[in-house]
Amino acid sequence: MTSTARQTAISSLLNELKAASFVAHREVEQVLPAIQPHGEEVTLAWLDACRRIFDFDREAGKAFIRGSSEAEKISETVLPWTAQALNFMHWRGSWRALEGFMANLPRAYGSLGHAGERRWAEIGFMWCARQIESGIAYFGTPVLELSGRQGITGIEQLSTPAEELFESRKLLLGTYLSGAIRVRNLLGAQAILPWALRGADIMQSGRIRGEAYFRLESEESLALLLEHLPGYRLTDRNRLLAMLLDVWFGAGFDLKESNWSPEKGRPFMETDGRSLYFPAVMPNRDEAVLSVLHAAGHMRFGTFDREAMKQMFADAWVDFPAAGPVSWAPLFVRYGEDALRFQLIFDLCEDLRVDFRIQQLVPNYLKRLVATACATGTRHPVSGVYFDLALASIEEALAATQPHAVRGKRFGQLLDPAATVANAYRVACTIYSNDALPHIGDLEAFYAAYLPGRGPNATRLAHPQEKQDQQQQTESRGEQQGESQDQGEGEDQTAQNAESGDQQDGGQREEVAGYGDSSGTATQSAGKQDAQQHGASSDKGVPYPEWDYRESRYKRNWSWVQEKKLAESNMAETRRLMNQYSDALKRLKKAIQSQKPTRLAPRLRQMDGDDMDINAVVSFIAEKKAGRSPNPAIYRRREMRQREVAVTLLADMSTSIMQHLPEGGGRLVDRVRAGVLLFAESMEEVGDDYSIAGFCSKYRDNVSYYTIKNFDEPLSEDIRSQIGGMSGRLATRMGAAIRHATARFDAVTSRRRLLLILSDGRPEDYDDGGDRRYLHEDTRMAVKEAVAKGVHPYCITVDTMANQYLPQIFGAGHYMVLEHINSLPKKLPEIYFRLRR
């Protein structure tokens, strides 16, 4: 095509665009000066793309035209991304995907390069071809978030697991993407697939719950992040922290785990004047140790002294509550939009006062604080000046520890042993008025201003202390422990306020980020809310340890079992099963009658009986001749004796028992119900003590143990109806269920104890991280613990693959794999009778 022909084609295309849309034509003319230097052929191709895309979808055409100028500027090309934009014409409703593509195109070229941009676009087109909403989610996500500053490798780390999940579970990219990015940034790329697989399972049980999981808004997803988050794990070092406090401060500190989660930003140690609240992890050991000592110092050196707090509130012209916990909020909200700035200054002053007192108790504490702070990387561009000011104040305090040192004017009065939190407030007011420190407008900058080991002092409601409380803290701590043992988790409302950190003031609340969100005193409405929170927390259940083979240790109080009554019942199903298996039940009862003892068994050394016990008589005469007091039990008698056997039937009630059997054989749950029912009827005939329970799980802190029949309960119609209503749900944390079932044998006096476990699959749960061996090893240890306590577990399974893992868990001869599922109802009682011999 000649130059003249190209010029004519360009004019024609411009006229067509003008006829189609005046706005589109105007915007094209604005972009043309950037396109034309690439030549007439390139300009013609670009204009043709504008017209074709605009004809396909007006919104798509506008997005392409508006984004072209910046795309050309960064890429210094036109044809590659123009050809890519034309691909969106393959999919109806793709204008939002094209809009995201054009918006991200400059950053893709700038951060990934030309080759990386091509791969980025290819991945996006694959998602558009799969499902256009997924393509929209992909191109709508900023490139830097997708790549995680790892280039195209970071994008592929996200896309590869998503492709697998879409093919196997039909999980849409839009559901998965935002959470996957945060999981990768926090835990690394290797954590994405296990996290997403668990989320896909949850999505099947409920869409709302699944979406909350993928958005990292549910307790389930946050528990995963906490469990695998890298750093120094304080939750595993509770005893070490307590010993550290005991060494330097003496006993008297109540350590509790806080409700911090990775989504809340930087982790801090917190205190409310009554307890220390530690996060699950901290960046490193040095910061963890400094945090523990610093928070304890606030409790020990008067931050919560009632008289000093009263004086501070009086200086701020704020009413101090007569009783109950106190909110810090009124001290800061009076500064309006500058509240975070004043809080940083106040915390800096109070932290300095406390840290100087700690230095007198803990040698080299301030030097260690300075060294850790200096090792911190780049300062935050906004709040770095606060960080440096805090560091300078520590160095001033270090200088003041030298003999004949002269204290500085700005912080000097805080280094006086008689200084209180009220003095810190006054110094903070002076610095706020005189120093031109920058405004703090967001929490990221706010948190970055604190030195390692320090943190916001007003995150929780404060419990004021009397002076004698501080002096006698060690003695009172012992009394508090005794009270807590009597009351369990039933603390008063004030203590619950301190633990929850979610108090309100009856709706008249002012919120300022970074400190306690309840203004004024603790009101009656706050107390009511706390009581409701307390009621929820009491349902956590019974804690059990769990074995971690990777660390070769038990995790203390790791899994929690809640005993529940099975809500479902179905008497009609029970009657149907009884009719269906009536012949089998008759045969079982006949076999049981033949096993009952028919001979009289002798009982020796009785006080009365049918005959003399010769051995007892000889012993009686010999002892009497020797001048001792002989045992008069010299008789024997014969009576019927039953074996002293107790058994628990523990049924796996995970989701998998709801599967349909091949060749129209109904569902597996029907066989499970029938087996349990025939077992119960058989046990009534034989007379052994027995109980029936089911279990399922939803992570380590929610293992449900359904007690269908206790040892001391008769087999009632209600129990039969519950058996008919058994159904599957959730997962299979078998180790915790075995430990709980073993513990329930403590109330049984029978000499021989059997735990009969009915399962259809391997031990698994949503939080095993994809490591099947983890719960296998824990179950194996739970079996060993049961045997050590005199309980003998035996597993019956219908999983045809069970021979691959049951020998390692239960040991040879302590499990049975049923070849035919239909044989389960009849086999279950028969297996028990073989075991009880």
PDB file of C-alpha atoms in Angstrom, residues 228-413:
ATOM      1  CA  HIS A 228       2.452 -21.427  59.298  1.00  0.00           C
ATOM      2  CA  LEU A 229       3.564 -17.823  59.696  1.00  0.00           C
ATOM      3  CA  PRO A 230       7.378 -17.580  59.790  1.00  0.00           C
ATOM      4  CA  GLY A 231       9.101 -15.931  62.733  1.00  0.00           C
ATOM      5  CA  TYR A 232       9.706 -16.516  66.436  1.00  0.00           C
ATOM      6  CA  ARG A 233       6.671 -18.426  67.732  1.00  0.00           C
ATOM      7  CA  LEU A 234       5.659 -17.169  71.159  1.00  0.00           C
ATOM      8  CA  THR A 235       2.755 -19.609  71.395  1.00  0.00           C
ATOM      9  CA  ASP A 236       5.258 -22.473  71.622  1.00  0.00           C
ATOM     10  CA  ARG A 237       7.392 -20.714  74.237  1.00  0.00           C
ATOM     11  CA  ASN A 238       4.846 -19.799  76.868  1.00  0.00           C
ATOM     12  CA  ARG A 239       6.829 -21.508  79.605  1.00  0.00           C
ATOM     13  CA  LEU A 240      10.046 -19.769  78.576  1.00  0.00           C
ATOM     14  CA  LEU A 241       8.335 -16.375  78.701  1.00  0.00           C
ATOM     15  CA  ALA A 242       6.968 -17.093  82.168  1.00  0.00           C
ATOM     16  CA  MET A 243      10.417 -18.137  83.399  1.00  0.00           C
ATOM     17  CA  LEU A 244      11.943 -14.965  81.942  1.00  0.00           C
ATOM     18  CA  LEU A 245       9.445 -12.789  83.793  1.00  0.00           C
ATOM     19  CA  ASP A 246       9.957 -14.769  86.982  1.00  0.00           C
ATOM     20  CA  VAL A 247      13.733 -14.240  86.824  1.00  0.00           C
ATOM     21  CA  TRP A 248      13.635 -10.459  86.369  1.00  0.00           C
ATOM     22  CA  PHE A 249      10.339  -9.352  87.923  1.00  0.00           C
ATOM     23  CA  GLY A 250       9.247 -12.215  90.120  1.00  0.00           C
ATOM     24  CA  ALA A 251       6.025 -14.158  89.681  1.00  0.00           C
ATOM     25  CA  GLY A 252       2.641 -12.532  89.217  1.00  0.00           C
ATOM     26  CA  PHE A 253       2.111 -12.108  85.478  1.00  0.00           C
ATOM     27  CA  ASP A 254      -0.812 -13.672  83.666  1.00  0.00           C
ATOM     28  CA  LEU A 255       0.205 -14.604  80.110  1.00  0.00           C
ATOM     29  CA  LYS A 256      -2.496 -14.917  77.459  1.00  0.00           C
ATOM     30  CA  GLU A 257      -2.464 -15.226  73.688  1.00  0.00           C
ATOM     31  CA  SER A 258      -3.844 -12.142  71.954  1.00  0.00           C
ATOM     32  CA  ASN A 259      -6.255 -12.093  69.029  1.00  0.00           C
ATOM     33  CA  TRP A 260      -3.616 -10.681  66.679  1.00  0.00           C
ATOM     34  CA  SER A 261      -3.694 -11.943  63.100  1.00  0.00           C
ATOM     35  CA  PRO A 262      -1.420 -11.260  60.093  1.00  0.00           C
ATOM     36  CA  GLU A 263      -4.087  -9.037  58.579  1.00  0.00           C
ATOM     37  CA  LYS A 264      -3.700  -6.606  61.489  1.00  0.00           C
ATOM     38  CA  GLY A 265      -0.178  -5.620  60.545  1.00  0.00           C
ATOM     39  CA  ARG A 266       2.877  -5.604  62.774  1.00  0.00           C
ATOM     40  CA  PRO A 267       2.583  -7.845  65.868  1.00  0.00           C
ATOM     41  CA  PHE A 268       2.905  -6.230  69.311  1.00  0.00           C
ATOM     42  CA  MET A 269       2.888  -7.402  72.910  1.00  0.00           C
ATOM     43  CA  GLU A 270      -0.058  -5.826  74.725  1.00  0.00           C
ATOM     44  CA  THR A 271      -1.112  -5.313  78.322  1.00  0.00           C
ATOM     45  CA  ASP A 272      -4.160  -3.930  80.095  1.00  0.00           C
ATOM     46  CA  GLY A 273      -2.643  -3.677  83.575  1.00  0.00           C
ATOM     47  CA  ARG A 274      -3.898  -7.120  84.548  1.00  0.00           C
ATOM     48  CA  SER A 275      -2.546  -9.550  81.930  1.00  0.00           C
ATOM     49  CA  LEU A 276       0.086  -9.745  79.208  1.00  0.00           C
ATOM     50  CA  TYR A 277      -1.201 -10.586  75.740  1.00  0.00           C
ATOM     51  CA  PHE A 278       1.333 -12.006  73.310  1.00  0.00           C
ATOM     52  CA  PRO A 279       0.886 -12.493  69.539  1.00  0.00           C
ATOM     53  CA  ALA A 280       1.382 -15.891  67.919  1.00  0.00           C
ATOM     54  CA  VAL A 281       4.676 -14.863  66.312  1.00  0.00           C
ATOM     55  CA  MET A 282       7.147 -12.011  66.349  1.00  0.00           C
ATOM     56  CA  PRO A 283       9.853 -11.192  63.807  1.00  0.00           C
ATOM     57  CA  ASN A 284      12.739 -12.581  65.864  1.00  0.00           C
ATOM     58  CA  ARG A 285      13.833 -13.725  69.308  1.00  0.00           C
ATOM     59  CA  ASP A 286      15.425 -10.423  70.357  1.00  0.00           C
ATOM     60  CA  GLU A 287      12.268  -8.428  69.694  1.00  0.00           C
ATOM     61  CA  ALA A 288      10.175 -11.057  71.492  1.00  0.00           C
ATOM     62  CA  VAL A 289      12.335 -10.889  74.642  1.00  0.00           C
ATOM     63  CA  LEU A 290      12.363  -7.087  74.621  1.00  0.00           C
ATOM     64  CA  SER A 291       8.576  -7.027  74.167  1.00  0.00           C
ATOM     65  CA  VAL A 292       7.957  -9.305  77.135  1.00  0.00           C
ATOM     66  CA  LEU A 293      10.211  -7.301  79.437  1.00  0.00           C
ATOM     67  CA  HIS A 294       8.810  -3.979  78.221  1.00  0.00           C
ATOM     68  CA  ALA A 295       5.146  -4.961  78.665  1.00  0.00           C
ATOM     69  CA  ALA A 296       5.860  -6.365  82.123  1.00  0.00           C
ATOM     70  CA  GLY A 297       7.636  -3.112  82.966  1.00  0.00           C
ATOM     71  CA  HIS A 298       4.455  -1.150  82.238  1.00  0.00           C
ATOM     72  CA  MET A 299       2.595  -3.314  84.757  1.00  0.00           C
ATOM     73  CA  ARG A 300       5.314  -3.181  87.392  1.00  0.00           C
ATOM     74  CA  PHE A 301       6.332   0.491  87.161  1.00  0.00           C
ATOM     75  CA  GLY A 302       3.047   2.330  87.413  1.00  0.00           C
ATOM     76  CA  THR A 303       1.579   2.871  83.951  1.00  0.00           C
ATOM     77  CA  PHE A 304      -1.724   1.656  85.401  1.00  0.00           C
ATOM     78  CA  ASP A 305      -1.414   3.263  88.840  1.00  0.00           C
ATOM     79  CA  ARG A 306      -4.867   4.613  89.675  1.00  0.00           C
ATOM     80  CA  GLU A 307      -3.744   7.866  91.310  1.00  0.00           C
ATOM     81  CA  ALA A 308      -1.299   8.679  88.486  1.00  0.00           C
ATOM     82  CA  MET A 309      -3.966   7.930  85.877  1.00  0.00           C
ATOM     83  CA  LYS A 310      -6.429  10.174  87.728  1.00  0.00           C
ATOM     84  CA  GLN A 311      -3.904  13.013  87.630  1.00  0.00           C
ATOM     85  CA  MET A 312      -3.296  12.447  83.915  1.00  0.00           C
ATOM     86  CA  PHE A 313      -7.033  12.552  83.147  1.00  0.00           C
ATOM     87  CA  ALA A 314      -7.362  15.694  85.283  1.00  0.00           C
ATOM     88  CA  ASP A 315      -4.579  17.374  83.264  1.00  0.00           C
ATOM     89  CA  ALA A 316      -6.496  16.465  80.094  1.00  0.00           C
ATOM     90  CA  TRP A 317      -9.779  17.797  81.545  1.00  0.00           C
ATOM     91  CA  VAL A 318     -11.389  14.374  81.136  1.00  0.00           C
ATOM     92  CA  ASP A 319     -13.553  12.669  83.752  1.00  0.00           C
ATOM     93  CA  PHE A 320     -11.952   9.599  85.280  1.00  0.00           C
ATOM     94  CA  PRO A 321     -14.393   6.695  85.867  1.00  0.00           C
ATOM     95  CA  ALA A 322     -15.082   5.806  89.474  1.00  0.00           C
ATOM     96  CA  ALA A 323     -14.881   2.061  88.870  1.00  0.00           C
ATOM     97  CA  GLY A 324     -14.256  -0.511  86.182  1.00  0.00           C
ATOM     98  CA  PRO A 325     -11.835  -0.505  83.252  1.00  0.00           C
ATOM     99  CA  VAL A 326     -10.775   2.792  81.729  1.00  0.00           C
ATOM    100  CA  SER A 327     -10.511   3.700  78.062  1.00  0.00           C
ATOM    101  CA  TRP A 328      -7.521   5.714  76.841  1.00  0.00           C
ATOM    102  CA  ALA A 329      -9.570   7.120  73.962  1.00  0.00           C
ATOM    103  CA  PRO A 330     -10.634  10.438  75.600  1.00  0.00           C
ATOM    104  CA  LEU A 331      -6.955  11.401  75.975  1.00  0.00           C
ATOM    105  CA  PHE A 332      -6.447  11.221  72.212  1.00  0.00           C
ATOM    106  CA  VAL A 333      -9.759  11.951  70.462  1.00  0.00           C
ATOM    107  CA  ARG A 334      -9.570  15.547  71.631  1.00  0.00           C
ATOM    108  CA  TYR A 335      -6.726  15.990  69.107  1.00  0.00           C
ATOM    109  CA  GLY A 336      -9.026  15.101  66.199  1.00  0.00           C
ATOM    110  CA  GLU A 337      -7.199  14.161  62.998  1.00  0.00           C
ATOM    111  CA  ASP A 338      -3.882  14.571  64.819  1.00  0.00           C
ATOM    112  CA  ALA A 339      -4.743  11.878  67.382  1.00  0.00           C
ATOM    113  CA  LEU A 340      -2.239   9.344  66.062  1.00  0.00           C
ATOM    114  CA  ARG A 341       0.534  11.923  66.163  1.00  0.00           C
ATOM    115  CA  PHE A 342      -0.141  12.734  69.822  1.00  0.00           C
ATOM    116  CA  GLN A 343      -0.429   9.073  70.755  1.00  0.00           C
ATOM    117  CA  LEU A 344       2.985   8.352  69.234  1.00  0.00           C
ATOM    118  CA  ILE A 345       4.511  11.152  71.286  1.00  0.00           C
ATOM    119  CA  PHE A 346       2.779  10.051  74.488  1.00  0.00           C
ATOM    120  CA  ASP A 347       3.792   6.411  73.969  1.00  0.00           C
ATOM    121  CA  LEU A 348       7.360   7.482  73.282  1.00  0.00           C
ATOM    122  CA  CYS A 349       7.511   9.367  76.581  1.00  0.00           C
ATOM    123  CA  GLU A 350       5.843   6.695  78.712  1.00  0.00           C
ATOM    124  CA  ASP A 351       7.928   3.946  77.091  1.00  0.00           C
ATOM    125  CA  LEU A 352      11.098   5.848  77.886  1.00  0.00           C
ATOM    126  CA  ARG A 353      10.089   6.262  81.538  1.00  0.00           C
ATOM    127  CA  VAL A 354       9.336   2.545  81.859  1.00  0.00           C
ATOM    128  CA  ASP A 355      12.409   1.372  79.944  1.00  0.00           C
ATOM    129  CA  PHE A 356      14.699   3.453  82.161  1.00  0.00           C
ATOM    130  CA  ARG A 357      13.221   1.730  85.217  1.00  0.00           C
ATOM    131  CA  ILE A 358      13.660  -1.688  83.570  1.00  0.00           C
ATOM    132  CA  GLN A 359      17.338  -0.875  82.954  1.00  0.00           C
ATOM    133  CA  GLN A 360      17.840  -0.595  86.708  1.00  0.00           C
ATOM    134  CA  LEU A 361      16.487  -4.129  87.037  1.00  0.00           C
ATOM    135  CA  VAL A 362      17.768  -5.824  83.857  1.00  0.00           C
ATOM    136  CA  PRO A 363      21.436  -5.090  83.027  1.00  0.00           C
ATOM    137  CA  ASN A 364      22.150  -4.033  79.419  1.00  0.00           C
ATOM    138  CA  TYR A 365      18.445  -3.786  78.609  1.00  0.00           C
ATOM    139  CA  LEU A 366      18.757  -0.342  77.009  1.00  0.00           C
ATOM    140  CA  LYS A 367      21.885  -1.337  75.052  1.00  0.00           C
ATOM    141  CA  ARG A 368      20.064  -4.361  73.702  1.00  0.00           C
ATOM    142  CA  LEU A 369      17.115  -2.164  72.747  1.00  0.00           C
ATOM    143  CA  VAL A 370      19.395   0.244  70.872  1.00  0.00           C
ATOM    144  CA  ALA A 371      21.227  -2.574  69.086  1.00  0.00           C
ATOM    145  CA  THR A 372      17.988  -4.180  67.930  1.00  0.00           C
ATOM    146  CA  ALA A 373      16.610  -0.824  66.758  1.00  0.00           C
ATOM    147  CA  CYS A 374      19.779  -0.018  64.842  1.00  0.00           C
ATOM    148  CA  ALA A 375      19.577  -3.375  63.089  1.00  0.00           C
ATOM    149  CA  THR A 376      16.157  -2.429  61.727  1.00  0.00           C
ATOM    150  CA  GLY A 377      16.105  -1.762  57.996  1.00  0.00           C
ATOM    151  CA  THR A 378      14.888   1.298  56.123  1.00  0.00           C
ATOM    152  CA  ARG A 379      12.792   3.764  58.106  1.00  0.00           C
ATOM    153  CA  HIS A 380       9.240   4.563  57.055  1.00  0.00           C
ATOM    154  CA  PRO A 381       9.312   7.766  54.947  1.00  0.00           C
ATOM    155  CA  VAL A 382       6.630   9.471  57.078  1.00  0.00           C
ATOM    156  CA  SER A 383       7.069   8.165  60.620  1.00  0.00           C
ATOM    157  CA  GLY A 384      10.793   7.466  60.507  1.00  0.00           C
ATOM    158  CA  VAL A 385      11.391  10.725  62.382  1.00  0.00           C
ATOM    159  CA  TYR A 386       9.437   9.341  65.370  1.00  0.00           C
ATOM    160  CA  PHE A 387      11.508   6.158  65.272  1.00  0.00           C
ATOM    161  CA  ASP A 388      14.709   8.201  65.304  1.00  0.00           C
ATOM    162  CA  LEU A 389      13.420  10.418  68.106  1.00  0.00           C
ATOM    163  CA  ALA A 390      12.618   7.356  70.223  1.00  0.00           C
ATOM    164  CA  LEU A 391      16.091   5.980  69.528  1.00  0.00           C
ATOM    165  CA  ALA A 392      17.676   9.304  70.513  1.00  0.00           C
ATOM    166  CA  SER A 393      15.691   9.320  73.768  1.00  0.00           C
ATOM    167  CA  ILE A 394      17.030   5.837  74.619  1.00  0.00           C
ATOM    168  CA  GLU A 395      20.583   6.963  73.956  1.00  0.00           C
ATOM    169  CA  GLU A 396      19.931   9.956  76.244  1.00  0.00           C
ATOM    170  CA  ALA A 397      18.717   7.542  78.916  1.00  0.00           C
ATOM    171  CA  LEU A 398      21.830   5.409  78.459  1.00  0.00           C
ATOM    172  CA  ALA A 399      24.011   8.456  78.985  1.00  0.00           C
ATOM    173  CA  ALA A 400      22.043   9.274  82.148  1.00  0.00           C
ATOM    174  CA  THR A 401      23.069   5.931  83.658  1.00  0.00           C
ATOM    175  CA  GLN A 402      26.681   7.100  83.845  1.00  0.00           C
ATOM    176  CA  PRO A 403      27.971   8.678  87.095  1.00  0.00           C
ATOM    177  CA  HIS A 404      27.521  12.459  87.356  1.00  0.00           C
ATOM    178  CA  ALA A 405      25.577  12.555  84.078  1.00  0.00           C
ATOM    179  CA  VAL A 406      23.472  15.633  83.291  1.00  0.00           C
ATOM    180  CA  ARG A 407      19.935  14.876  82.176  1.00  0.00           C
ATOM    181  CA  GLY A 408      18.533  16.521  79.058  1.00  0.00           C
ATOM    182  CA  LYS A 409      15.800  19.138  79.246  1.00  0.00           C
ATOM    183  CA  ARG A 410      13.302  17.442  76.946  1.00  0.00           C
ATOM    184  CA  PHE A 411      13.197  13.956  78.558  1.00  0.00           C
ATOM    185  CA  GLY A 412      15.127  14.514  81.775  1.00  0.00           C
ATOM    186  CA  GLN A 413      12.179  14.499  84.185  1.00  0.00           C
TER     187      GLN A 413
END
